[in-house]
XYZ file of C-alpha atoms in Angstrom:
575
model
C 0.064 -0.025 -0.077
C 2.915 2.261 0.409
C 4.728 1.317 -2.839
C 3.710 4.432 -4.800
C 3.859 6.795 -1.800
C 6.385 9.670 -2.182
C 7.666 12.147 0.468
C 8.461 15.580 -0.804
C 10.316 17.994 1.706
C 11.274 21.466 0.505
C 10.922 20.299 -2.999
C 13.425 17.500 -2.574
C 12.670 13.893 -3.924
C 14.672 11.221 -2.091
C 17.050 8.935 -4.050
C 14.954 6.011 -5.019
C 17.897 3.577 -4.148
C 17.773 4.930 -0.469
C 15.604 2.710 1.700
C 13.624 4.620 4.508
C 11.846 2.345 6.940
C 8.426 3.341 8.138
C 6.744 1.873 11.281
C 4.408 -0.961 10.827
C 0.700 -0.302 10.823
C -1.404 -3.259 11.614
C -4.862 -4.089 10.011
C -6.737 -2.865 13.275
C -8.090 0.449 13.398
C -5.910 1.696 16.268
C -2.377 2.233 14.840
C 0.758 1.072 16.492
C 3.384 3.667 16.272
C 6.985 4.130 17.398
C 8.541 7.498 17.425
C 12.254 7.237 16.744
C 14.806 10.019 17.476
C 17.313 10.297 14.617
C 19.843 8.871 16.928
C 17.672 5.641 17.787
C 16.248 5.171 14.314
C 17.108 1.882 12.654
C 19.847 1.963 10.060
C 18.438 2.615 6.534
C 19.980 -0.631 5.304
C 18.193 -2.858 7.786
C 14.485 -3.677 7.733
C 12.210 -5.052 10.516
C 10.728 -8.653 10.015
C 7.237 -7.052 9.983
C 7.843 -4.770 7.004
C 10.594 -6.505 5.038
C 10.237 -5.680 1.508
C 8.310 -2.422 2.207
C 10.290 0.546 1.016
C 9.486 3.927 -0.241
C 10.406 4.628 -3.840
C 10.402 7.973 -5.404
C 10.068 9.461 -8.754
C 12.940 9.899 -11.086
C 15.726 12.348 -10.389
C 16.473 15.053 -13.026
C 19.873 14.174 -14.237
C 20.717 17.796 -14.633
C 19.698 18.750 -10.927
C 22.414 19.099 -8.220
C 22.829 16.152 -5.967
C 21.482 16.785 -2.354
C 22.578 15.534 0.979
C 20.057 13.196 2.558
C 17.797 14.979 5.129
C 16.984 12.869 8.355
C 13.314 12.188 8.588
C 11.245 11.197 11.575
C 7.592 10.036 11.866
C 5.668 11.879 14.474
C 2.315 10.828 15.696
C -0.038 13.830 16.293
C -2.281 13.157 19.308
C -4.698 15.782 17.945
C -5.333 14.529 14.319
C -4.314 10.746 14.811
C -2.019 11.290 11.701
C 1.499 10.563 11.062
C 3.644 13.459 10.017
C 7.275 13.640 8.876
C 9.515 15.924 11.215
C 12.747 17.492 9.953
C 15.984 17.570 11.832
C 16.379 21.352 11.498
C 19.629 23.184 11.378
C 20.686 25.754 14.020
C 19.956 28.544 11.593
C 16.553 27.266 10.871
C 15.872 27.019 14.725
C 17.006 30.649 15.118
C 14.517 32.059 12.541
C 11.751 30.565 14.842
C 13.421 31.562 18.179
C 11.467 34.800 18.673
C 8.082 33.133 17.994
C 8.774 30.056 20.296
C 9.972 32.483 23.000
C 6.797 34.365 22.857
C 4.642 31.393 22.932
C 6.552 29.413 25.523
C 7.865 31.988 27.798
C 6.027 35.422 27.468
C 2.595 33.784 27.018
C 3.478 30.688 29.248
C 1.888 28.132 26.838
C 2.604 24.532 27.485
C 5.084 22.826 25.230
C 2.466 20.779 23.421
C 0.330 23.792 22.649
C 3.520 25.536 21.265
C 4.296 22.569 19.166
C 0.607 22.614 17.658
C 0.863 26.297 16.907
C 4.188 25.752 15.010
C 3.117 22.818 13.086
C 0.197 24.976 11.677
C 2.935 27.523 10.671
C 4.675 24.595 8.873
C 7.332 24.100 11.509
C 7.678 20.484 12.919
C 9.902 19.100 15.507
C 9.623 16.309 18.248
C 9.502 17.142 22.013
C 13.002 16.014 22.298
C 14.047 18.455 19.937
C 12.441 21.260 21.547
C 13.815 20.474 24.694
C 17.286 20.178 23.595
C 17.051 23.532 21.720
C 15.397 25.027 25.068
C 18.640 23.846 26.961
C 20.768 25.683 24.306
C 18.689 28.807 24.430
C 18.328 28.826 28.202
C 14.569 28.726 28.071
C 13.265 27.670 31.404
C 10.299 28.330 33.369
C 11.729 26.772 36.703
C 14.666 27.488 38.800
C 17.531 25.125 38.563
C 20.160 24.587 41.206
C 23.022 26.010 38.895
C 20.759 29.095 38.157
C 19.894 29.444 41.919
C 23.615 29.325 42.800
C 24.630 31.893 40.095
C 21.753 34.246 41.297
C 22.965 34.030 44.891
C 26.428 34.842 43.811
C 25.301 38.098 41.859
C 22.824 38.977 44.846
C 25.965 38.818 47.242
C 28.220 40.756 45.020
C 25.592 43.495 44.423
C 24.842 43.568 48.165
C 28.500 44.008 49.022
C 28.616 47.357 47.142
C 25.068 48.494 48.531
C 22.715 47.333 45.768
C 19.546 45.447 46.185
C 18.763 42.749 43.842
C 15.527 41.381 42.241
C 15.747 38.537 39.517
C 13.315 38.454 36.695
C 12.843 35.512 34.229
C 10.830 36.263 31.113
C 9.648 39.523 32.746
C 8.455 37.881 35.914
C 10.132 38.085 39.180
C 11.858 34.926 40.286
C 11.177 33.668 43.902
C 14.442 32.231 45.123
C 13.040 31.741 48.611
C 10.284 29.392 47.231
C 12.914 27.181 45.600
C 14.783 27.074 48.915
C 11.729 26.413 50.967
C 10.791 23.559 48.491
C 14.169 21.861 48.850
C 14.297 22.688 52.544
C 17.633 24.287 52.652
C 19.081 27.922 53.103
C 20.908 30.045 50.734
C 24.099 29.248 52.504
C 23.732 25.467 51.745
C 24.282 26.580 48.038
C 27.037 29.059 48.585
C 29.989 28.792 46.411
C 32.989 30.909 46.348
C 34.175 33.413 43.544
C 32.480 35.496 41.043
C 29.187 34.632 39.242
C 29.419 33.848 35.732
C 27.006 35.425 33.283
C 23.357 34.621 34.223
C 21.412 32.640 31.551
C 19.865 34.424 28.831
C 16.357 34.324 30.378
C 17.498 35.890 33.608
C 18.112 39.475 34.623
C 19.355 41.020 37.777
C 17.468 44.364 38.478
C 17.501 47.092 41.243
C 13.927 46.964 42.538
C 12.101 50.191 43.543
C 12.911 51.657 46.928
C 11.310 50.110 49.919
C 8.895 52.122 51.922
C 10.252 54.593 54.458
C 9.031 52.483 57.263
C 11.374 49.638 56.170
C 14.260 51.894 55.919
C 14.430 53.063 59.551
C 17.635 52.315 61.288
C 17.589 48.887 63.182
C 17.774 48.296 66.869
C 20.865 46.892 68.877
C 19.930 43.263 68.261
C 19.500 44.011 64.206
C 22.833 45.762 64.296
C 24.560 42.498 65.620
C 22.715 40.442 62.961
C 23.770 43.046 60.245
C 27.486 42.651 61.171
C 27.165 39.039 60.799
C 25.311 39.360 57.565
C 27.858 41.827 56.211
C 30.790 39.809 57.194
C 29.203 36.717 55.451
C 28.379 38.512 52.159
C 31.850 40.070 52.070
C 33.637 36.801 53.019
C 32.095 34.922 50.205
C 33.212 37.701 47.677
C 36.958 36.564 47.923
C 39.411 39.485 48.562
C 42.114 37.274 46.916
C 42.023 33.700 45.411
C 40.758 31.019 47.937
C 43.915 29.088 47.464
C 46.019 32.099 48.730
C 47.751 31.211 52.077
C 45.574 32.524 54.967
C 48.024 35.197 56.306
C 49.058 36.257 52.727
C 45.619 37.633 52.313
C 46.158 40.342 54.985
C 49.508 41.093 53.346
C 47.594 41.947 50.267
C 45.323 44.203 52.360
C 48.279 46.437 53.189
C 48.201 47.977 49.563
C 44.425 48.466 49.700
C 43.428 52.375 49.475
C 40.693 51.695 52.103
C 43.343 50.354 54.278
C 45.527 53.633 53.891
C 42.376 55.717 54.629
C 41.763 54.029 57.821
C 45.469 54.196 58.691
C 45.233 57.909 58.101
C 42.303 58.303 60.427
C 44.191 56.241 63.068
C 47.286 58.566 62.802
C 44.985 61.658 62.870
C 43.490 60.258 66.190
C 46.968 59.914 67.686
C 48.179 63.352 66.532
C 45.025 64.694 68.229
C 45.750 63.133 71.493
C 49.315 64.773 71.574
C 48.068 68.176 70.656
C 48.999 68.201 66.998
C 45.842 69.656 65.652
C 47.009 71.122 62.576
C 48.873 68.029 61.369
C 46.148 65.663 62.734
C 43.431 67.614 60.772
C 45.410 67.331 57.544
C 45.621 63.501 58.263
C 42.048 63.167 59.046
C 40.977 65.136 55.875
C 43.060 62.623 53.754
C 41.433 59.631 55.517
C 37.703 60.825 54.972
C 38.416 61.532 51.404
C 38.705 57.789 50.776
C 36.418 56.455 53.382
C 33.441 55.983 50.755
C 35.475 52.880 49.612
C 33.634 51.087 52.454
C 30.822 50.993 49.805
C 32.771 51.131 46.627
C 35.432 48.466 47.301
C 34.078 46.719 50.402
C 35.921 43.733 51.976
C 35.711 41.760 55.051
C 39.207 42.981 56.032
C 38.062 46.687 55.745
C 34.856 46.148 57.743
C 36.898 44.483 60.635
C 39.734 47.010 60.377
C 37.224 49.690 60.937
C 35.662 48.118 63.775
C 39.094 47.854 65.420
C 40.067 51.319 64.610
C 36.850 52.874 66.239
C 37.394 50.752 69.418
C 41.104 51.971 69.678
C 40.307 55.645 68.798
C 40.899 58.021 71.666
C 39.000 61.013 70.170
C 35.263 60.557 70.417
C 34.626 63.263 67.672
C 36.338 61.197 65.143
C 34.556 58.186 66.113
C 31.158 59.945 65.883
C 32.250 61.610 62.495
C 33.130 58.223 60.940
C 29.695 56.785 61.678
C 27.875 60.000 60.828
C 29.704 60.244 57.613
C 29.150 56.541 56.420
C 25.397 56.828 57.409
C 24.898 60.094 55.654
C 26.853 58.949 52.514
C 24.547 55.977 52.315
C 21.474 58.157 52.554
C 22.709 60.898 50.087
C 23.844 58.766 47.286
C 20.946 56.115 48.095
C 23.092 53.389 48.784
C 21.154 50.410 49.887
C 21.897 47.026 51.357
C 23.251 45.350 54.744
C 26.425 47.712 54.912
C 24.262 50.909 54.497
C 21.719 49.666 57.174
C 24.602 48.621 59.449
C 26.335 52.032 59.485
C 22.811 53.793 59.741
C 22.144 51.529 62.688
C 25.357 52.159 64.396
C 25.110 55.864 64.082
C 21.529 55.531 65.543
C 22.833 53.573 68.374
C 25.645 56.056 69.044
C 23.276 59.165 69.090
C 20.933 57.557 71.360
C 23.207 55.963 73.997
C 26.197 57.158 76.299
C 29.592 56.635 74.628
C 30.776 54.036 77.096
C 27.635 52.049 76.209
C 28.291 52.395 72.741
C 31.894 51.229 72.892
C 30.980 48.130 74.918
C 28.300 47.413 72.364
C 30.741 47.538 69.395
C 33.340 45.628 71.430
C 30.696 42.863 72.035
C 29.748 42.715 68.368
C 33.320 42.360 67.238
C 34.088 39.838 69.779
C 31.074 37.822 68.845
C 32.097 37.904 65.164
C 35.528 36.672 66.075
C 34.040 33.884 68.047
C 31.337 32.621 65.856
C 31.315 28.995 64.686
C 31.880 29.278 60.856
C 30.094 26.022 60.026
C 26.784 27.153 61.578
C 27.053 30.900 60.533
C 27.298 30.495 56.755
C 30.973 31.844 56.701
C 33.468 30.198 54.525
C 35.737 27.937 56.439
C 38.966 29.707 57.640
C 37.479 33.155 57.551
C 38.248 33.965 61.006
C 41.830 32.800 60.746
C 42.305 35.076 57.697
C 41.396 37.990 59.818
C 43.929 37.274 62.692
C 46.699 39.643 61.452
C 44.233 42.413 61.308
C 43.927 42.247 65.045
C 47.787 42.834 65.309
C 48.284 45.833 63.239
C 50.534 48.110 65.356
C 49.218 51.444 66.761
C 50.841 54.327 68.360
C 47.862 54.456 70.968
C 45.303 52.155 72.309
C 42.064 53.533 73.880
C 41.548 50.412 76.146
C 44.317 47.916 76.196
C 42.970 44.934 78.167
C 39.894 44.367 76.238
C 41.928 44.542 73.015
C 44.199 42.117 74.365
C 41.147 39.818 74.986
C 40.302 39.878 71.279
C 43.873 39.008 70.388
C 43.839 36.152 72.984
C 41.126 34.512 70.869
C 43.340 33.813 68.015
C 44.388 30.277 67.315
C 47.592 29.877 65.314
C 47.034 26.307 64.585
C 43.954 27.286 62.348
C 46.502 29.371 60.115
C 48.209 26.076 59.068
C 47.013 24.245 56.077
C 49.083 21.515 55.335
C 52.910 21.739 55.666
C 54.783 25.068 56.369
C 55.479 26.809 52.945
C 58.915 26.318 51.578
C 59.258 29.832 49.949
C 61.146 32.120 52.359
C 58.669 35.052 51.788
C 55.705 32.858 52.749
C 57.330 31.277 55.675
C 58.457 34.511 56.932
C 54.779 35.649 56.956
C 53.499 32.741 58.744
C 56.346 33.062 61.469
C 55.849 36.672 61.988
C 52.000 36.114 62.499
C 52.917 33.217 64.923
C 55.345 35.665 66.838
C 52.646 38.289 67.235
C 49.923 35.863 68.448
C 52.389 33.942 70.789
C 53.941 37.294 72.351
C 50.612 38.953 72.907
C 48.898 35.874 74.277
C 51.795 35.061 76.612
C 52.731 38.715 77.540
C 56.033 38.020 75.858
C 57.098 35.228 78.436
C 57.389 32.307 76.312
C 61.074 31.273 75.436
C 60.102 30.483 72.019
C 59.681 34.227 71.139
C 63.481 34.512 71.165
C 64.311 31.692 68.617
C 61.329 32.669 66.524
C 62.165 36.316 66.253
C 65.774 35.508 65.299
C 64.627 33.154 62.659
C 62.517 36.019 61.168
C 65.545 38.283 61.120
C 67.645 35.650 59.572
C 64.934 34.932 56.903
C 64.743 38.745 55.866
C 68.318 38.568 54.707
C 67.104 36.300 51.812
C 64.188 38.580 50.848
C 64.963 41.328 48.205
C 62.341 43.792 49.322
C 59.420 44.776 51.659
C 60.986 43.419 54.754
C 60.678 46.492 57.016
C 57.457 45.289 58.716
C 58.895 41.858 59.274
C 62.022 43.319 60.940
C 59.959 45.587 62.864
C 57.801 42.542 64.290
C 60.991 40.633 65.008
C 62.669 43.399 66.767
C 59.649 44.486 68.730
C 59.180 40.929 69.903
C 62.871 40.852 71.261
C 62.431 44.059 73.005
C 59.383 43.078 74.812
C 60.897 39.655 75.609
C 63.983 41.219 77.311
C 61.631 43.883 78.813
C 59.753 41.016 80.671
C 63.071 39.519 81.712
C 64.024 42.751 83.289
C 60.663 43.048 85.153
C 61.079 39.479 86.627
C 64.612 39.305 87.511
C 66.012 39.960 90.913
C 69.798 39.877 90.193
C 70.941 43.523 89.520
C 73.410 42.342 87.002
C 70.921 40.222 84.994
C 68.381 42.996 85.258
C 70.561 45.533 83.972
C 71.646 43.399 81.085
C 67.867 42.713 80.038
C 67.185 46.430 80.226
C 70.066 47.165 77.867
C 68.881 44.650 75.425
C 65.276 45.730 75.627
C 66.267 49.339 74.769
C 68.825 48.237 72.337
C 66.208 46.672 70.087
C 63.867 49.703 70.498
C 66.643 51.915 69.430
C 67.090 50.006 66.287
C 63.318 50.314 65.526
C 62.973 54.015 65.974
C 66.234 54.770 63.953
C 64.227 53.524 61.001
C 61.862 56.645 60.858
C 63.858 59.472 62.401
C 64.323 62.128 60.032
C 61.513 61.302 57.781
C 57.829 60.586 57.908
C 55.956 57.489 56.516
C 52.302 57.373 57.213
C 52.236 53.622 57.267
C 54.750 53.664 60.087
C 53.185 56.288 62.260
C 53.063 53.725 65.101
C 56.966 54.109 65.415
C 56.289 57.309 67.112
C 54.544 55.235 69.862
C 57.854 53.132 70.069
C 59.758 56.473 70.704
C 57.254 57.264 73.683
C 57.908 53.689 75.012
C 61.653 54.188 74.627
C 61.264 57.387 76.792
C 59.189 55.488 79.387
C 61.583 52.542 79.694
C 64.534 54.822 80.172
C 62.884 56.713 82.756
C 61.569 53.596 84.557
C 65.278 52.467 84.816
C 66.269 55.758 86.194
C 68.168 56.976 83.159
C 66.572 60.436 82.909
C 69.334 61.751 80.591
C 68.542 59.125 77.860
C 64.905 59.528 78.696
C 65.108 63.313 77.948
C 66.885 62.801 74.935
C 64.244 60.164 73.688
C 61.741 62.958 74.200
C 63.534 65.396 72.123
C 63.937 62.766 69.439
C 60.099 62.302 69.483
C 59.272 66.041 69.147
C 61.730 66.189 66.229
C 59.912 63.206 64.578
C 56.483 65.055 65.093
C 57.890 67.929 63.321
C 58.888 65.978 60.421
C 55.141 65.251 59.844
C 53.990 67.886 56.901
C 51.211 70.052 58.178
C 49.694 69.826 54.656
C 49.881 66.103 54.490
C 48.783 64.438 51.132
C 48.992 60.854 50.844
C 50.949 59.989 47.763
C 52.689 56.727 46.733
C 52.280 53.712 49.168
C 54.403 53.581 52.196
C 57.527 51.457 52.621
C 55.204 48.568 53.806
C 54.268 47.895 50.339
């Protein structure tokens, strides 16, 4: 019955020598059909037992026509008409010509796939369900959230949130409910968190900034909300890696030394100290430079910058500077319409400061900072080793500390063992970073009593001989550690000769330290002025008033070396 049946597709008549197997149709009224994909269709040279001898022959080919390549054919059963239709394996170019129409029907009008297929058949375009789904995967046509898409959206959301942008996602013009996906799966967004930056979102997804919330929602949060916001900000910033995840832990803080925000906070720290010693003109110039770049808390946020800022306001002695920091950040967020956790955090802290006594405010910020450093990473959504990466920030040297004991309490929380990931690095530069950090943690936690300090400090000094540049900070750490170690020996010894020897060694190492800065000024080594004050104090305590007076004169000369019209130029010698 099929011997004289001819398929004609796009004016093409198949070669009569080519055999195309058609499904067997039994004599009963209900057809028995099989729909084969091109990959699963039987080879054209084989025939099934039930239809052996049945083949499709075509008319003669015009001898002058160009020989065409065979087109893959499929028999598709239509559930609407009960008829079998041939379906062509279309090229990518053909699919693209129908893409806009299919998109409109399937995504914008939200029609079921079967309905889309029926409409397209009426327009002369036939394809199987499998073909459509394969093409949808390539086009990114999807009506539902996939795990991969949700991960990408969460990454984009964190990146935008870190710079103060709220985010809403839209798929085919409709808002995507990420929370509904998470609730359906019984998970939180932190179960899907992945490090790094998000790749491009699928074609059908868009990240948009939603309209501003109602004024009621923008009111500054209370104290409990501020604590939660600190954790949320730390979590968002930690997942936006400051440097690659495989960077050695303490090396990340070394990278932070070159950060412009770090320089701004350091300038404010120097200004605070200059105000405390009556250098108002120099302190004002330094403060002005710091505030010029403080907006980078929003523009280039990092977890290092956040923790550094929190530590700085805890150390500051000038209450006016502290108030101005929070007022400025809150006003900046409101003026330029920055939104997100960071903006709400700074507005909340400013609100708390203006409605509470300063000591209450200080205790509150200290409590928030301490809780952040003590939090269990696995239960808080923070990446592993986040806190260990922050340890060096707690040991940034300062010329002045507002409250020594609480600050030392923060330092005592550091666990050096968390810094070690596998064997100690073999490169002398990396090894020196680890040893210097261990030296700071060990010395501060033992009040410089541990005998390992002596050996470790000398090892760091020996290492620096093999490093070509940027060794000043490591030398400073080693020499300061040795001076404090011998200072402790001086305080506990009873033998006058041994006591005098320890005193000479302690001031000897301090003399080497302060000689580095005498006659010049580097804003990134302002803490050395504090070492000159310490040197004067140690001489005076030992009864050597002559050297104490000389140290005081050197300190005053060092102050005079600070320019009154300070402008931060190139990075300091720490870089």
